[in-house]
């Protein structure tokens, strides 16, 4: 039954461990009720509770229990790794409620780690170019963004950053700006204590993180021309 998020079941992580050990469709189907009660249904409730809280906070992010979650099944068509199941479950809340938009909230509950993120991840070439131009031509706004995030105990991640400055930005010599222009993504993230996923207080933790990351959402939306 849908309702307010009450926490993931105590067997949520143990289920993922067992699934990772078996990696077997027969085992999964035999234990599907456990998956639904301990992990999937609570995740759906989390998405819908966050949607309500994000709306109240004016964050412009939403989702629902049908569209927001990624499937636990892996797409193995083009992968050498043929294990059928992921080691995690995750979801996206976005401006339009789909997984296709940019400027999103992401939450990930998994064996290796649990974390949340606010991201402009793999933006289109046009949007990425606009972001890089904004950094180069309005450095004071970008530096204000970095300062606001630092004040909120956040900083940009550097995963997948280019080793060389992209063509057309060779004139940008300030090291902080040049590094930023080499980013392929603009995102911040925060670890979630796995022991805390069983409590409804996880919602407050995730709302607090997203509010602290709001300067990043505002910056990207302004570049898009979609300021809230």
PDB file of C-alpha atoms in Angstrom:
ATOM      1  CA  UNK A   1       0.000   0.000   0.000  1.00  0.00           C
ATOM      2  CA  UNK A   2       1.257   3.471  -0.837  1.00  0.00           C
ATOM      3  CA  UNK A   3       1.845   5.828   2.054  1.00  0.00           C
ATOM      4  CA  UNK A   4       4.419   8.008   3.803  1.00  0.00           C
ATOM      5  CA  UNK A   5       7.946   6.637   3.826  1.00  0.00           C
ATOM      6  CA  UNK A   6       8.532   4.641   7.017  1.00  0.00           C
ATOM      7  CA  UNK A   7      12.006   3.377   6.225  1.00  0.00           C
ATOM      8  CA  UNK A   8      13.446   0.495   4.270  1.00  0.00           C
ATOM      9  CA  UNK A   9      12.981  -2.943   5.752  1.00  0.00           C
ATOM     10  CA  UNK A  10      15.691  -4.422   7.935  1.00  0.00           C
ATOM     11  CA  UNK A  11      16.232  -7.083   5.272  1.00  0.00           C
ATOM     12  CA  UNK A  12      16.737  -4.607   2.392  1.00  0.00           C
ATOM     13  CA  UNK A  13      20.550  -4.802   2.312  1.00  0.00           C
ATOM     14  CA  UNK A  14      20.645  -8.512   3.222  1.00  0.00           C
ATOM     15  CA  UNK A  15      18.298  -9.115   0.282  1.00  0.00           C
ATOM     16  CA  UNK A  16      20.716  -7.329  -2.068  1.00  0.00           C
ATOM     17  CA  UNK A  17      23.600  -9.403  -0.670  1.00  0.00           C
ATOM     18  CA  UNK A  18      21.696 -12.626  -1.224  1.00  0.00           C
ATOM     19  CA  UNK A  19      20.612 -11.553  -4.708  1.00  0.00           C
ATOM     20  CA  UNK A  20      24.194 -10.702  -5.600  1.00  0.00           C
ATOM     21  CA  UNK A  21      25.308 -14.133  -4.389  1.00  0.00           C
ATOM     22  CA  UNK A  22      22.662 -16.029  -6.326  1.00  0.00           C
ATOM     23  CA  UNK A  23      22.308 -13.792  -9.442  1.00  0.00           C
ATOM     24  CA  UNK A  24      19.585 -16.166 -10.485  1.00  0.00           C
ATOM     25  CA  UNK A  25      16.157 -15.390 -11.918  1.00  0.00           C
ATOM     26  CA  UNK A  26      14.562 -18.398 -10.234  1.00  0.00           C
ATOM     27  CA  UNK A  27      15.878 -17.292  -6.842  1.00  0.00           C
ATOM     28  CA  UNK A  28      14.668 -13.732  -7.444  1.00  0.00           C
ATOM     29  CA  UNK A  29      11.170 -14.832  -8.352  1.00  0.00           C
ATOM     30  CA  UNK A  30      11.026 -17.141  -5.339  1.00  0.00           C
ATOM     31  CA  UNK A  31      11.957 -14.194  -3.111  1.00  0.00           C
ATOM     32  CA  UNK A  32      10.110 -11.436  -4.941  1.00  0.00           C
ATOM     33  CA  UNK A  33       7.724 -10.815  -2.048  1.00  0.00           C
ATOM     34  CA  UNK A  34      10.716 -10.012   0.147  1.00  0.00           C
ATOM     35  CA  UNK A  35      12.087  -7.649  -2.502  1.00  0.00           C
ATOM     36  CA  UNK A  36       8.736  -5.869  -2.745  1.00  0.00           C
ATOM     37  CA  UNK A  37       8.162  -5.477   1.000  1.00  0.00           C
ATOM     38  CA  UNK A  38      11.704  -4.637   2.116  1.00  0.00           C
ATOM     39  CA  UNK A  39      13.070  -2.616  -0.783  1.00  0.00           C
ATOM     40  CA  UNK A  40      10.841  -1.782  -3.740  1.00  0.00           C
ATOM     41  CA  UNK A  41       7.646  -0.596  -2.027  1.00  0.00           C
ATOM     42  CA  UNK A  42       9.526   1.484   0.579  1.00  0.00           C
ATOM     43  CA  UNK A  43      11.534   3.040  -2.285  1.00  0.00           C
ATOM     44  CA  UNK A  44       8.289   3.940  -4.060  1.00  0.00           C
ATOM     45  CA  UNK A  45       7.001   5.511  -0.845  1.00  0.00           C
ATOM     46  CA  UNK A  46      10.278   7.434  -0.494  1.00  0.00           C
ATOM     47  CA  UNK A  47       9.935   8.868  -4.004  1.00  0.00           C
ATOM     48  CA  UNK A  48       6.386  10.041  -3.412  1.00  0.00           C
ATOM     49  CA  UNK A  49       7.137  11.429   0.059  1.00  0.00           C
ATOM     50  CA  UNK A  50      10.115  13.335  -1.336  1.00  0.00           C
ATOM     51  CA  UNK A  51       7.937  14.667  -4.160  1.00  0.00           C
ATOM     52  CA  UNK A  52       5.583  16.193  -1.588  1.00  0.00           C
ATOM     53  CA  UNK A  53       8.439  17.629   0.487  1.00  0.00           C
ATOM     54  CA  UNK A  54      10.311  18.962  -2.549  1.00  0.00           C
ATOM     55  CA  UNK A  55       7.123  20.690  -3.742  1.00  0.00           C
ATOM     56  CA  UNK A  56       6.629  22.309  -0.346  1.00  0.00           C
ATOM     57  CA  UNK A  57      10.255  23.514  -0.420  1.00  0.00           C
ATOM     58  CA  UNK A  58       9.932  24.932  -3.945  1.00  0.00           C
ATOM     59  CA  UNK A  59      12.677  22.719  -5.351  1.00  0.00           C
ATOM     60  CA  UNK A  60      10.951  21.936  -8.646  1.00  0.00           C
ATOM     61  CA  UNK A  61      11.662  18.212  -8.504  1.00  0.00           C
ATOM     62  CA  UNK A  62       9.144  15.393  -8.614  1.00  0.00           C
ATOM     63  CA  UNK A  63       8.644  11.722  -9.327  1.00  0.00           C
ATOM     64  CA  UNK A  64       6.256   8.847  -8.881  1.00  0.00           C
ATOM     65  CA  UNK A  65       6.337   5.168  -8.031  1.00  0.00           C
ATOM     66  CA  UNK A  66       5.953   4.044 -11.658  1.00  0.00           C
ATOM     67  CA  UNK A  67       8.391   6.277 -13.553  1.00  0.00           C
ATOM     68  CA  UNK A  68      11.159   7.244 -11.137  1.00  0.00           C
ATOM     69  CA  UNK A  69      12.801   3.969 -10.141  1.00  0.00           C
ATOM     70  CA  UNK A  70      15.418   2.252 -12.249  1.00  0.00           C
ATOM     71  CA  UNK A  71      14.868  -1.458 -12.800  1.00  0.00           C
ATOM     72  CA  UNK A  72      16.865  -3.836 -10.660  1.00  0.00           C
ATOM     73  CA  UNK A  73      17.349  -5.953 -13.788  1.00  0.00           C
ATOM     74  CA  UNK A  74      20.560  -5.222 -15.660  1.00  0.00           C
ATOM     75  CA  UNK A  75      20.665  -4.606 -19.409  1.00  0.00           C
ATOM     76  CA  UNK A  76      23.192  -7.236 -20.431  1.00  0.00           C
ATOM     77  CA  UNK A  77      22.745  -7.038 -24.197  1.00  0.00           C
ATOM     78  CA  UNK A  78      26.034  -5.205 -24.829  1.00  0.00           C
ATOM     79  CA  UNK A  79      27.908  -6.192 -21.675  1.00  0.00           C
ATOM     80  CA  UNK A  80      30.424  -8.928 -21.056  1.00  0.00           C
ATOM     81  CA  UNK A  81      29.048  -9.080 -17.508  1.00  0.00           C
ATOM     82  CA  UNK A  82      25.919 -11.214 -17.892  1.00  0.00           C
ATOM     83  CA  UNK A  83      24.763 -11.065 -14.262  1.00  0.00           C
ATOM     84  CA  UNK A  84      21.028 -10.356 -14.523  1.00  0.00           C
ATOM     85  CA  UNK A  85      20.618  -8.117 -11.458  1.00  0.00           C
ATOM     86  CA  UNK A  86      22.101  -4.893 -10.131  1.00  0.00           C
ATOM     87  CA  UNK A  87      23.675  -4.643  -6.692  1.00  0.00           C
ATOM     88  CA  UNK A  88      21.563  -1.582  -5.943  1.00  0.00           C
ATOM     89  CA  UNK A  89      18.226   0.103  -6.470  1.00  0.00           C
ATOM     90  CA  UNK A  90      18.007   3.769  -7.432  1.00  0.00           C
ATOM     91  CA  UNK A  91      15.634   6.523  -8.512  1.00  0.00           C
ATOM     92  CA  UNK A  92      15.557   9.986 -10.069  1.00  0.00           C
ATOM     93  CA  UNK A  93      13.306  12.940  -9.284  1.00  0.00           C
ATOM     94  CA  UNK A  94      13.360  15.587 -11.993  1.00  0.00           C
ATOM     95  CA  UNK A  95      11.615  18.800 -13.085  1.00  0.00           C
ATOM     96  CA  UNK A  96       9.123  16.910 -15.261  1.00  0.00           C
ATOM     97  CA  UNK A  97       9.042  13.629 -13.343  1.00  0.00           C
ATOM     98  CA  UNK A  98      10.860  11.643 -16.046  1.00  0.00           C
ATOM     99  CA  UNK A  99      14.408  10.326 -16.282  1.00  0.00           C
ATOM    100  CA  UNK A 100      15.082  12.361 -19.428  1.00  0.00           C
ATOM    101  CA  UNK A 101      15.404  15.842 -17.889  1.00  0.00           C
ATOM    102  CA  UNK A 102      18.506  17.573 -16.539  1.00  0.00           C
ATOM    103  CA  UNK A 103      19.011  19.120 -13.119  1.00  0.00           C
ATOM    104  CA  UNK A 104      17.891  16.116 -11.078  1.00  0.00           C
ATOM    105  CA  UNK A 105      17.946  14.513  -7.649  1.00  0.00           C
ATOM    106  CA  UNK A 106      19.268  10.936  -7.505  1.00  0.00           C
ATOM    107  CA  UNK A 107      19.171   8.439  -4.640  1.00  0.00           C
ATOM    108  CA  UNK A 108      21.020   5.123  -4.595  1.00  0.00           C
ATOM    109  CA  UNK A 109      20.712   2.278  -2.082  1.00  0.00           C
ATOM    110  CA  UNK A 110      23.289  -0.422  -2.731  1.00  0.00           C
ATOM    111  CA  UNK A 111      25.827  -2.901  -1.449  1.00  0.00           C
ATOM    112  CA  UNK A 112      28.922  -0.807  -2.121  1.00  0.00           C
ATOM    113  CA  UNK A 113      27.396   2.413  -0.802  1.00  0.00           C
ATOM    114  CA  UNK A 114      24.277   4.445  -0.301  1.00  0.00           C
ATOM    115  CA  UNK A 115      24.268   8.069  -1.466  1.00  0.00           C
ATOM    116  CA  UNK A 116      22.243  10.929  -2.897  1.00  0.00           C
ATOM    117  CA  UNK A 117      23.175  13.416  -5.586  1.00  0.00           C
ATOM    118  CA  UNK A 118      22.027  16.564  -7.342  1.00  0.00           C
ATOM    119  CA  UNK A 119      23.303  16.579 -10.878  1.00  0.00           C
ATOM    120  CA  UNK A 120      23.511  17.916 -14.358  1.00  0.00           C
ATOM    121  CA  UNK A 121      24.708  14.544 -15.630  1.00  0.00           C
ATOM    122  CA  UNK A 122      25.753  14.069 -19.249  1.00  0.00           C
ATOM    123  CA  UNK A 123      24.043  17.269 -20.408  1.00  0.00           C
ATOM    124  CA  UNK A 124      23.453  17.585 -24.131  1.00  0.00           C
ATOM    125  CA  UNK A 125      26.348  19.037 -26.148  1.00  0.00           C
ATOM    126  CA  UNK A 126      24.402  22.299 -26.483  1.00  0.00           C
ATOM    127  CA  UNK A 127      23.746  22.620 -22.760  1.00  0.00           C
ATOM    128  CA  UNK A 128      27.282  21.581 -21.814  1.00  0.00           C
ATOM    129  CA  UNK A 129      28.659  24.227 -24.180  1.00  0.00           C
ATOM    130  CA  UNK A 130      26.349  26.826 -22.638  1.00  0.00           C
ATOM    131  CA  UNK A 131      27.560  25.890 -19.156  1.00  0.00           C
ATOM    132  CA  UNK A 132      31.177  26.152 -20.214  1.00  0.00           C
ATOM    133  CA  UNK A 133      30.502  29.520 -21.840  1.00  0.00           C
ATOM    134  CA  UNK A 134      28.803  30.701 -18.663  1.00  0.00           C
ATOM    135  CA  UNK A 135      31.876  29.777 -16.650  1.00  0.00           C
ATOM    136  CA  UNK A 136      34.190  31.539 -19.092  1.00  0.00           C
ATOM    137  CA  UNK A 137      32.123  34.712 -19.566  1.00  0.00           C
ATOM    138  CA  UNK A 138      30.546  35.069 -16.110  1.00  0.00           C
ATOM    139  CA  UNK A 139      33.202  33.705 -13.781  1.00  0.00           C
ATOM    140  CA  UNK A 140      31.890  35.699 -10.837  1.00  0.00           C
ATOM    141  CA  UNK A 141      28.590  33.759 -10.949  1.00  0.00           C
ATOM    142  CA  UNK A 142      30.358  30.430 -11.145  1.00  0.00           C
ATOM    143  CA  UNK A 143      32.647  31.344  -8.242  1.00  0.00           C
ATOM    144  CA  UNK A 144      29.634  32.494  -6.237  1.00  0.00           C
ATOM    145  CA  UNK A 145      28.087  29.084  -6.892  1.00  0.00           C
ATOM    146  CA  UNK A 146      31.210  27.295  -5.670  1.00  0.00           C
ATOM    147  CA  UNK A 147      31.282  29.509  -2.569  1.00  0.00           C
ATOM    148  CA  UNK A 148      27.588  28.858  -1.857  1.00  0.00           C
ATOM    149  CA  UNK A 149      28.088  25.117  -2.147  1.00  0.00           C
ATOM    150  CA  UNK A 150      31.166  25.250   0.092  1.00  0.00           C
ATOM    151  CA  UNK A 151      29.185  27.197   2.687  1.00  0.00           C
ATOM    152  CA  UNK A 152      26.617  24.399   2.503  1.00  0.00           C
ATOM    153  CA  UNK A 153      29.332  21.742   3.005  1.00  0.00           C
ATOM    154  CA  UNK A 154      29.262  20.567  -0.610  1.00  0.00           C
ATOM    155  CA  UNK A 155      31.715  20.619  -3.493  1.00  0.00           C
ATOM    156  CA  UNK A 156      31.766  19.514  -7.101  1.00  0.00           C
ATOM    157  CA  UNK A 157      32.768  15.948  -7.883  1.00  0.00           C
ATOM    158  CA  UNK A 158      35.376  15.491 -10.600  1.00  0.00           C
ATOM    159  CA  UNK A 159      34.477  12.099 -12.084  1.00  0.00           C
ATOM    160  CA  UNK A 160      35.113  11.826 -15.822  1.00  0.00           C
ATOM    161  CA  UNK A 161      36.748  15.266 -16.022  1.00  0.00           C
ATOM    162  CA  UNK A 162      38.629  15.860 -19.280  1.00  0.00           C
ATOM    163  CA  UNK A 163      42.416  15.873 -19.078  1.00  0.00           C
ATOM    164  CA  UNK A 164      42.718  18.745 -21.551  1.00  0.00           C
ATOM    165  CA  UNK A 165      40.801  21.955 -22.006  1.00  0.00           C
ATOM    166  CA  UNK A 166      38.163  21.559 -24.722  1.00  0.00           C
ATOM    167  CA  UNK A 167      38.668  23.368 -27.994  1.00  0.00           C
ATOM    168  CA  UNK A 168      37.567  26.990 -27.930  1.00  0.00           C
ATOM    169  CA  UNK A 169      38.408  27.587 -24.265  1.00  0.00           C
ATOM    170  CA  UNK A 170      42.202  27.725 -24.459  1.00  0.00           C
ATOM    171  CA  UNK A 171      42.027  31.397 -23.453  1.00  0.00           C
ATOM    172  CA  UNK A 172      40.700  30.477 -19.993  1.00  0.00           C
ATOM    173  CA  UNK A 173      43.834  30.355 -17.867  1.00  0.00           C
ATOM    174  CA  UNK A 174      42.560  30.723 -14.288  1.00  0.00           C
ATOM    175  CA  UNK A 175      43.044  27.250 -12.858  1.00  0.00           C
ATOM    176  CA  UNK A 176      39.675  27.010 -11.099  1.00  0.00           C
ATOM    177  CA  UNK A 177      37.798  28.037 -14.227  1.00  0.00           C
ATOM    178  CA  UNK A 178      39.855  25.831 -16.534  1.00  0.00           C
ATOM    179  CA  UNK A 179      39.193  22.820 -14.293  1.00  0.00           C
ATOM    180  CA  UNK A 180      35.477  23.563 -14.260  1.00  0.00           C
ATOM    181  CA  UNK A 181      35.341  23.861 -18.037  1.00  0.00           C
ATOM    182  CA  UNK A 182      36.909  20.406 -18.326  1.00  0.00           C
ATOM    183  CA  UNK A 183      33.948  18.875 -16.455  1.00  0.00           C
ATOM    184  CA  UNK A 184      31.580  16.667 -18.425  1.00  0.00           C
ATOM    185  CA  UNK A 185      29.067  16.732 -15.564  1.00  0.00           C
ATOM    186  CA  UNK A 186      28.251  19.154 -12.783  1.00  0.00           C
ATOM    187  CA  UNK A 187      27.140  17.386  -9.649  1.00  0.00           C
ATOM    188  CA  UNK A 188      27.408  17.127  -5.888  1.00  0.00           C
ATOM    189  CA  UNK A 189      26.697  14.140  -3.728  1.00  0.00           C
ATOM    190  CA  UNK A 190      26.369  13.066  -0.119  1.00  0.00           C
ATOM    191  CA  UNK A 191      26.875   9.682   1.504  1.00  0.00           C
ATOM    192  CA  UNK A 192      23.957   8.051   3.286  1.00  0.00           C
ATOM    193  CA  UNK A 193      24.710   5.978   6.378  1.00  0.00           C
ATOM    194  CA  UNK A 194      23.292   2.509   5.562  1.00  0.00           C
ATOM    195  CA  UNK A 195      22.180   2.218   9.181  1.00  0.00           C
ATOM    196  CA  UNK A 196      19.909   5.225   8.653  1.00  0.00           C
ATOM    197  CA  UNK A 197      17.897   3.909   5.706  1.00  0.00           C
ATOM    198  CA  UNK A 198      15.455   2.116   7.998  1.00  0.00           C
ATOM    199  CA  UNK A 199      14.119   5.327   9.525  1.00  0.00           C
ATOM    200  CA  UNK A 200      11.607   7.899   8.202  1.00  0.00           C
ATOM    201  CA  UNK A 201      14.235  10.487   9.207  1.00  0.00           C
ATOM    202  CA  UNK A 202      15.983   9.645   5.927  1.00  0.00           C
ATOM    203  CA  UNK A 203      13.476  11.964   4.237  1.00  0.00           C
ATOM    204  CA  UNK A 204      14.607  14.956   6.301  1.00  0.00           C
ATOM    205  CA  UNK A 205      18.239  14.118   5.535  1.00  0.00           C
ATOM    206  CA  UNK A 206      17.583  14.029   1.798  1.00  0.00           C
ATOM    207  CA  UNK A 207      15.514  17.219   1.790  1.00  0.00           C
ATOM    208  CA  UNK A 208      18.246  19.017   3.741  1.00  0.00           C
ATOM    209  CA  UNK A 209      20.887  17.852   1.261  1.00  0.00           C
ATOM    210  CA  UNK A 210      18.822  18.957  -1.744  1.00  0.00           C
ATOM    211  CA  UNK A 211      18.173  22.385  -0.243  1.00  0.00           C
ATOM    212  CA  UNK A 212      21.911  22.794   0.310  1.00  0.00           C
ATOM    213  CA  UNK A 213      22.474  21.797  -3.334  1.00  0.00           C
ATOM    214  CA  UNK A 214      19.822  24.191  -4.644  1.00  0.00           C
ATOM    215  CA  UNK A 215      22.407  26.789  -5.804  1.00  0.00           C
ATOM    216  CA  UNK A 216      23.570  24.211  -8.369  1.00  0.00           C
ATOM    217  CA  UNK A 217      20.007  23.677  -9.594  1.00  0.00           C
ATOM    218  CA  UNK A 218      19.461  27.443  -9.818  1.00  0.00           C
ATOM    219  CA  UNK A 219      22.694  27.999 -11.735  1.00  0.00           C
ATOM    220  CA  UNK A 220      21.932  25.363 -14.348  1.00  0.00           C
ATOM    221  CA  UNK A 221      18.303  26.432 -14.716  1.00  0.00           C
ATOM    222  CA  UNK A 222      19.360  30.023 -15.283  1.00  0.00           C
ATOM    223  CA  UNK A 223      21.639  28.862 -18.101  1.00  0.00           C
ATOM    224  CA  UNK A 224      18.783  26.821 -19.545  1.00  0.00           C
ATOM    225  CA  UNK A 225      16.444  29.794 -19.251  1.00  0.00           C
ATOM    226  CA  UNK A 226      14.229  27.809 -16.918  1.00  0.00           C
ATOM    227  CA  UNK A 227      14.813  29.611 -13.631  1.00  0.00           C
ATOM    228  CA  UNK A 228      12.256  28.728 -10.973  1.00  0.00           C
TER     229      UNK A 228
END
